[in-house]
Short mmCIF file of C-alpha atoms in Angstrom, two decimals:
data_model
loop_
_atom_site.label_atom_id
_atom_site.label_comp_id
_atom_site.label_asym_id
_atom_site.label_seq_id
_atom_site.Cartn_x
_atom_site.Cartn_y
_atom_site.Cartn_z
CA MET A 1088 -5.62 12.19 -6.57
CA ARG A 1089 -2.28 11.11 -5.11
CA THR A 1090 -1.88 7.41 -5.08
CA ASP A 1091 0.40 5.04 -3.24
CA THR A 1092 2.39 2.50 -5.30
CA ARG A 1093 4.73 -0.12 -3.95
CA PRO A 1094 7.10 -1.90 -6.31
CA GLY A 1095 10.21 -2.99 -5.18
CA GLY A 1096 12.16 -7.89 -0.62
CA ALA A 1097 13.00 -12.89 4.04
CA VAL A 1098 11.97 -11.58 7.12
CA HIS A 1099 14.75 -9.79 8.89
CA GLY A 1100 16.84 -12.26 10.87
CA ASP A 1101 19.89 -14.47 10.71
CA SER A 1102 18.12 -17.75 10.00
CA PRO A 1103 15.03 -19.14 8.23
CA ASP A 1104 13.51 -19.88 11.66
CA GLU A 1105 13.90 -16.26 12.73
CA ALA A 1106 12.50 -15.11 9.41
CA LEU A 1107 9.43 -17.28 9.83
CA ALA A 1108 8.92 -16.24 13.47
CA GLU A 1109 8.88 -12.56 12.46
CA ALA A 1110 6.50 -13.17 9.55
CA LEU A 1111 4.10 -15.14 11.75
CA ARG A 1112 4.24 -12.44 14.38
CA SER A 1113 3.54 -9.42 12.19
CA GLY A 1114 2.06 -10.83 8.96
CA PRO A 1115 0.52 -10.32 6.53
CA PHE A 1116 -0.72 -13.82 5.74
CA HIS A 1117 0.72 -14.12 2.24
CA LEU A 1118 4.19 -13.11 3.42
CA ALA A 1119 4.09 -15.62 6.31
CA LEU A 1120 2.90 -18.38 3.97
CA ARG A 1121 5.61 -17.68 1.41
CA THR A 1122 8.28 -17.59 4.13
CA ALA A 1123 7.06 -20.91 5.56
CA VAL A 1124 7.08 -22.53 2.12
CA ARG A 1125 10.59 -21.29 1.42
CA ARG A 1126 11.84 -22.49 4.83
CA ARG A 1127 10.33 -25.96 4.26
CA GLY A 1128 11.82 -26.17 0.76
CA LEU A 1129 8.74 -27.69 -0.88
CA ALA A 1130 7.52 -26.91 -4.37
CA LEU A 1131 3.85 -25.97 -4.64
CA HIS A 1132 2.98 -29.13 -6.58
CA ARG A 1133 4.45 -31.22 -3.71
CA ILE A 1134 2.38 -29.24 -1.20
CA ARG A 1135 -0.71 -29.86 -3.31
CA HIS A 1136 0.12 -33.60 -3.30
CA HIS A 1137 0.40 -33.64 0.51
CA LEU A 1138 -2.94 -31.85 0.82
CA ALA A 1139 -4.58 -34.33 -1.55
CA GLU A 1140 -3.36 -37.20 0.65
CA GLN A 1141 -5.43 -35.62 3.43
CA GLY A 1142 -8.48 -35.36 1.18
CA LEU A 1143 -8.09 -31.63 0.60
CA GLN A 1144 -8.25 -30.39 -2.99
CA VAL A 1145 -6.61 -27.11 -3.92
CA SER A 1146 -4.90 -26.08 -7.15
CA VAL A 1147 -1.31 -24.97 -7.50
CA THR A 1148 -2.67 -21.74 -8.96
CA SER A 1149 -4.66 -21.03 -5.79
CA LEU A 1150 -1.62 -21.71 -3.61
CA SER A 1151 0.38 -19.33 -5.77
CA TYR A 1152 -2.31 -16.64 -5.49
CA TRP A 1153 -2.32 -17.03 -1.70
CA GLN A 1154 1.47 -16.60 -1.59
CA ARG A 1155 1.32 -13.42 -3.66
CA GLY A 1156 -1.60 -11.87 -1.79
CA GLU A 1157 -3.81 -11.85 -4.88
CA ARG A 1158 -6.38 -14.13 -3.24
CA VAL A 1159 -7.30 -14.70 0.39
CA PRO A 1160 -8.39 -18.09 1.80
CA ALA A 1161 -11.62 -16.82 3.34
CA ARG A 1162 -14.07 -19.72 2.82
CA THR A 1163 -14.46 -22.42 5.47
CA GLU A 1164 -12.95 -25.08 3.17
CA SER A 1165 -9.99 -22.83 2.43
CA VAL A 1166 -9.32 -22.21 6.12
CA GLN A 1167 -9.25 -26.00 6.59
CA VAL A 1168 -6.55 -26.13 3.92
CA VAL A 1169 -4.57 -23.47 5.79
CA ARG A 1170 -4.76 -25.56 8.97
CA ALA A 1171 -3.38 -28.53 7.03
CA LEU A 1172 -0.64 -26.30 5.60
CA GLU A 1173 0.47 -25.47 9.11
CA HIS A 1174 1.18 -29.18 9.68
CA ILE A 1175 2.81 -29.75 6.28
CA LEU A 1176 5.03 -26.68 6.65
CA ASP A 1177 5.90 -27.44 10.30
CA VAL A 1178 4.29 -24.26 11.57
CA THR A 1179 2.80 -23.87 15.05
CA PRO A 1180 -0.90 -24.83 14.89
CA GLY A 1181 -3.08 -21.76 14.46
CA ALA A 1182 -0.20 -19.42 13.54
CA LEU A 1183 -1.22 -18.99 9.89
CA VAL A 1184 -4.96 -19.05 10.54
CA ARG A 1185 -4.55 -16.25 13.07
CA LEU A 1186 -3.25 -13.97 10.31
CA LEU A 1187 -6.54 -14.38 8.43
CA GLU A 1188 -8.39 -12.57 11.20
CA PRO A 1189 -9.16 -8.87 10.55
CA ALA A 1190 -7.49 -7.82 13.81
CA HIS A 1191 -4.17 -9.05 12.38
CA GLY A 1192 -4.59 -7.44 8.98
CA GLY A 1193 -6.05 -10.63 7.60
CA ALA A 1194 -9.21 -11.20 5.63
CA THR A 1195 -12.55 -12.86 5.87
CA ALA A 1196 -13.85 -11.44 2.60
CA HIS A 1197 -12.67 -10.73 -0.92
CA THR A 1198 -12.39 -7.01 -0.17
CA ARG A 1199 -9.23 -7.67 1.84
CA ALA A 1200 -7.31 -9.32 -1.02
CA ALA A 1201 -4.61 -7.44 -2.90
CA ARG A 1202 -5.79 -5.31 -5.79
CA ARG A 1203 -4.08 -5.10 -9.16
CA TYR A 1204 -2.98 -1.76 -10.58
CA GLN A 1205 -5.52 -2.21 -13.38
CA GLU A 1206 -8.32 -2.56 -10.83
CA LEU A 1207 -7.43 0.72 -9.16
CA PHE A 1208 -6.53 2.83 -12.19
CA GLY A 1209 -8.02 1.13 -15.26
CA GLN A 1210 -6.36 -0.76 -18.11
CA ASP A 1211 -5.31 2.34 -20.07
CA SER A 1212 -4.26 4.50 -17.16
CA ALA A 1213 -1.34 6.89 -17.59
CA VAL A 1214 -0.16 5.56 -14.22
CA LEU A 1215 0.61 2.16 -15.77
CA GLN A 1216 2.53 3.79 -18.61
CA LEU A 1217 4.73 5.69 -16.16
CA LEU A 1218 5.40 2.54 -14.15
CA ASP A 1219 6.42 0.77 -17.36
CA GLN A 1220 9.00 3.49 -17.98
CA LEU A 1221 10.55 2.66 -14.60
CA ASP A 1222 10.42 -1.10 -15.26
CA CYS A 1223 8.15 -1.30 -12.27
CA PRO A 1224 6.73 -4.84 -11.81
CA THR A 1225 2.96 -5.19 -11.89
CA GLU A 1226 3.22 -7.44 -8.84
CA ASP A 1227 4.40 -5.38 -5.90
CA ARG A 1228 7.52 -6.28 -4.00
CA LEU A 1229 6.69 -4.00 -1.08
CA HIS A 1230 3.57 -3.19 0.88
CA THR A 1231 2.83 -0.33 3.25
CA VAL A 1232 2.54 -1.33 6.91
CA SER A 1233 1.76 2.17 8.17
CA GLN A 1234 1.75 5.67 6.75
CA SER A 1235 1.30 9.22 7.99
CA GLU A 1236 0.83 12.27 5.73
CA GLN A 1237 0.64 16.01 6.31
CA VAL A 1238 -0.83 18.07 3.47
CA ARG A 1239 -0.67 21.88 3.31
CA ILE A 1240 -3.28 23.91 1.39
CA GLY A 1241 -2.18 27.45 0.52
CA PRO A 1242 -3.99 30.81 0.55
CA ARG A 1243 -5.03 30.40 -3.11
CA ARG A 1244 -6.68 27.09 -2.12
CA GLU A 1245 -3.87 25.25 -3.91
CA LEU A 1246 -1.99 22.19 -2.67
CA CYS A 1247 1.39 23.56 -1.57
CA ARG A 1248 3.15 20.47 -0.28
CA ARG A 1249 2.78 17.12 1.41
CA GLU A 1250 5.15 15.26 3.72
CA ILE A 1251 4.99 11.48 4.04
CA GLN A 1252 6.34 9.19 6.76
CA GLN A 1253 6.06 5.57 5.67
CA LEU A 1254 6.93 2.07 6.87
CA VAL A 1255 7.07 -0.66 4.21
CA ARG A 1256 7.74 -4.39 4.33
CA ALA A 1257 9.39 -6.42 1.56
CA HIS A 1258 7.47 -9.23 -0.15
CA ARG A 1259 10.56 -10.53 -1.93
CA GLY A 1260 14.32 -10.45 -1.51
CA ASN A 1261 16.71 -7.89 -3.00
CA VAL A 1262 14.30 -4.93 -2.96
CA ASP A 1263 16.06 -1.56 -2.74
CA ARG A 1264 13.50 1.06 -3.79
CA TYR A 1265 9.95 2.34 -3.58
CA VAL A 1266 8.09 4.13 -6.37
CA SER A 1267 5.84 7.00 -5.33
CA LEU A 1268 3.20 8.55 -7.59
CA TYR A 1269 1.89 12.10 -7.49
CA GLU A 1270 -1.05 13.47 -9.48
CA GLY A 1271 -1.41 17.23 -9.55
CA ASP A 1272 -4.65 19.16 -9.55
CA PRO A 1273 -5.98 20.79 -12.76
CA GLY A 1274 -3.54 23.46 -13.94
CA CYS A 1275 -0.55 21.80 -12.26
CA ASP A 1276 2.80 22.17 -14.04
CA ILE A 1277 4.23 18.75 -13.18
CA THR A 1278 7.70 19.81 -14.40
CA ARG A 1279 7.91 22.26 -11.48
CA VAL A 1280 6.91 19.76 -8.78
CA ARG A 1281 9.85 18.90 -6.51
CA VAL A 1282 10.42 15.71 -4.50
CA ASP A 1283 12.88 15.87 -1.58
CA PRO A 1284 14.00 12.73 0.28
CA LEU A 1285 14.17 13.57 4.00
CA ASP A 1286 15.10 10.38 5.83
CA ASN A 1287 16.38 6.86 4.98
CA CYS A 1288 16.13 7.24 1.20
CA ARG A 1289 17.57 9.11 -1.78
CA LEU A 1290 16.09 10.20 -5.09
CA GLY A 1291 16.40 7.78 -8.00
CA ARG A 1292 14.85 8.01 -11.46
CA VAL A 1293 12.03 10.46 -12.13
CA ARG A 1294 9.41 10.16 -14.88
CA SER A 1295 6.51 12.51 -15.64
CA ASP A 1296 3.46 12.83 -17.86
CA ARG A 1297 2.78 16.52 -18.37
CA ALA A 1298 -0.62 16.07 -20.01
CA ALA A 1299 -1.88 13.88 -17.16
CA ALA A 1300 -0.08 15.94 -14.47
CA LEU A 1301 1.51 12.73 -13.18
CA LEU A 1302 4.90 12.18 -11.56
CA ALA A 1303 6.59 8.87 -10.69
CA VAL A 1304 9.76 8.92 -8.58
CA GLU A 1305 12.05 6.23 -7.21
CA LEU A 1306 13.04 6.53 -3.55
CA VAL A 1307 16.14 4.36 -3.16
CA PHE A 1308 17.15 2.73 0.13
CA ASP A 1309 20.75 2.41 1.33
CA ARG A 1310 20.79 -1.36 0.74
CA PRO A 1311 18.54 -4.16 -0.59
CA LEU A 1312 15.92 -5.48 1.82
CA ALA A 1313 15.44 -9.16 2.57
CA LEU A 1314 12.08 -10.88 2.36
CA GLY A 1315 9.88 -9.50 5.14
CA GLU A 1316 12.33 -6.82 6.27
CA THR A 1317 10.90 -3.38 7.06
CA GLN A 1318 12.11 0.08 6.03
CA PRO A 1319 10.98 3.44 7.43
CA PHE A 1320 11.50 6.50 5.25
CA ARG A 1321 10.27 10.06 4.84
CA TYR A 1322 9.98 12.43 1.90
CA ARG A 1323 8.32 15.67 0.82
CA VAL A 1324 6.53 16.73 -2.38
CA THR A 1325 6.32 20.47 -3.10
CA ASP A 1326 3.85 21.74 -5.69
CA GLY A 1327 1.87 25.00 -5.48
CA THR A 1328 1.36 25.17 -9.26
CA GLY A 1329 -2.15 23.75 -9.50
CA GLY A 1330 -5.57 25.31 -9.28
CA VAL A 1331 -8.16 24.99 -6.53
CA CYS A 1332 -7.76 21.75 -4.57
CA THR A 1333 -10.92 20.10 -3.23
CA GLU A 1334 -9.73 16.64 -2.16
CA TYR A 1335 -6.72 14.49 -1.33
CA THR A 1336 -6.70 10.72 -1.79
CA ARG A 1337 -4.40 7.80 -1.13
CA GLY A 1338 -4.61 4.39 -2.80
CA PHE A 1339 -3.47 1.08 -1.35
CA ARG A 1340 -3.11 -2.24 -3.15
CA TYR A 1341 -2.70 -4.23 0.08
CA PRO A 1342 -4.37 -4.01 3.49
CA VAL A 1343 -2.74 -1.33 5.66
CA SER A 1344 -2.44 -1.53 9.44
CA HIS A 1345 -2.57 2.22 10.05
CA TYR A 1346 -3.01 5.33 7.90
CA LEU A 1347 -3.19 8.92 9.15
CA LEU A 1348 -3.93 11.90 6.89
CA GLN A 1349 -3.84 15.48 8.18
CA VAL A 1350 -4.80 18.39 5.93
CA TYR A 1351 -3.85 21.92 7.06
CA PHE A 1352 -5.52 25.03 5.63
CA THR A 1353 -4.14 28.59 5.52
CA PRO A 1354 -6.30 31.25 7.24
CA PRO A 1355 -8.36 33.15 6.39
CA THR A 1356 -9.09 30.80 3.47
CA LEU A 1357 -10.85 27.94 5.24
CA PRO A 1358 -13.31 25.31 3.96
CA VAL A 1359 -16.91 25.28 5.14
CA ARG A 1360 -17.11 21.47 5.35
CA CYS A 1361 -14.74 18.47 5.32
CA TYR A 1362 -15.54 14.82 4.57
CA ARG A 1363 -13.90 11.43 4.77
CA PHE A 1364 -14.70 9.03 1.91
CA GLY A 1365 -13.56 5.85 0.22
CA ARG A 1366 -13.53 4.48 -3.33
CA ARG A 1367 -12.96 0.98 -4.68
CA ALA A 1368 -11.17 2.44 -7.72
CA ALA A 1369 -10.15 5.82 -9.13
CA ASN A 1370 -13.34 6.23 -11.22
CA ALA A 1371 -15.72 4.55 -8.76
CA PRO A 1372 -18.31 6.53 -6.76
CA ARG A 1373 -17.56 7.61 -3.22
CA HIS A 1374 -18.74 5.46 -0.33
CA GLY A 1375 -18.57 5.71 3.45
CA VAL A 1376 -18.87 9.52 3.32
CA THR A 1377 -18.55 11.00 6.83
CA GLN A 1378 -18.33 14.66 7.82
CA LEU A 1379 -15.18 15.62 9.73
CA PRO A 1380 -14.59 18.64 11.99
CA LEU A 1381 -12.14 21.44 11.25
CA ASN A 1382 -10.22 22.01 14.49
CA GLY A 1383 -8.82 25.16 16.08
CA TYR A 1384 -5.50 24.64 14.30
CA HIS A 1385 -7.27 24.91 10.92
CA SER A 1386 -6.83 21.24 10.08
CA ALA A 1387 -8.92 18.12 9.54
CA HIS A 1388 -7.74 14.54 9.71
CA LEU A 1389 -8.76 10.96 9.11
CA ALA A 1390 -7.31 7.85 10.71
CA GLU A 1391 -7.79 4.36 9.27
CA GLN A 1392 -6.94 1.07 10.99
CA ASN A 1393 -6.73 -2.28 9.17
CA ALA A 1394 -7.88 -0.58 5.98
CA SER A 1395 -8.84 -2.74 3.01
CA PRO A 1396 -7.22 -2.23 -0.41
CA GLY A 1397 -8.73 0.64 -2.35
CA ILE A 1398 -8.76 4.42 -2.12
CA VAL A 1399 -9.41 6.59 0.92
CA GLY A 1400 -9.48 10.36 1.01
CA LEU A 1401 -10.49 13.64 2.55
CA ALA A 1402 -12.58 16.19 0.63
CA TRP A 1403 -13.70 19.71 1.46
CA GLU A 1404 -16.03 22.43 0.21
CA TRP A 1405 -15.11 26.09 -0.26
CA ASP A 1406 -17.49 29.04 -0.05
#
């Protein structure tokens, strides 16, 4: 499994008004809410007081969760609070509520809320230990807006390389790097895996866990991002040391607008079947299994729009 991780932050623009306009336009909800709160200059306990004056009860903790993307105001009563927040924060009526709709990457159910690392990988995961070595915060400072991956499977049925084009948005100010994780297949020599920055980034610190075949690398931007600012970048991971590969997965902690995965196979070694599947966590059972065709260019692909947090992947069967 190869899993996406986004540590790393005011929407790009010269003024708080421009920052808010961009956040309200492109979302996600928690970023727009945090930008609106910062622009208004109100502490959360003052916002809670204003809501109480209107007969709406919500805790400071809930408001904080909403700002961080750890909870989503999906219930009818919560949406009423969001409408009141639009007035308190001097936001155009309906602008925040609109971002709660699925078409805008919002949420109407708990499945759309951000997931913690522990929920995806487990409390004792080697992933968490590697992130600790990089002083990676458990609360992300970046989220993926869109991502496209090309994966090459070699003649020995091994994963040879993958190339990733990614667009991320900052949740907080002064964010200058992204941490990418790679997990090799059984037999992988993680010390021989190479990561090459290709566009808009450079290689930072690298940490590995040989026993778990895990690699964590920093991809450093040319300057710190502001809250809400976006950054496109591209990089390549070259392996070829592992055994037979039968699946490729990608994990997301936040909802993602668009994800494209293409897996290319090397003739004459071709799979007999390919499947798309999802998982709520690394050790959870597969769900949403759908057979995919292998085209004339010896590749299969999956495309996800407005994907919920969790794991999505492509699997295949060999003769």
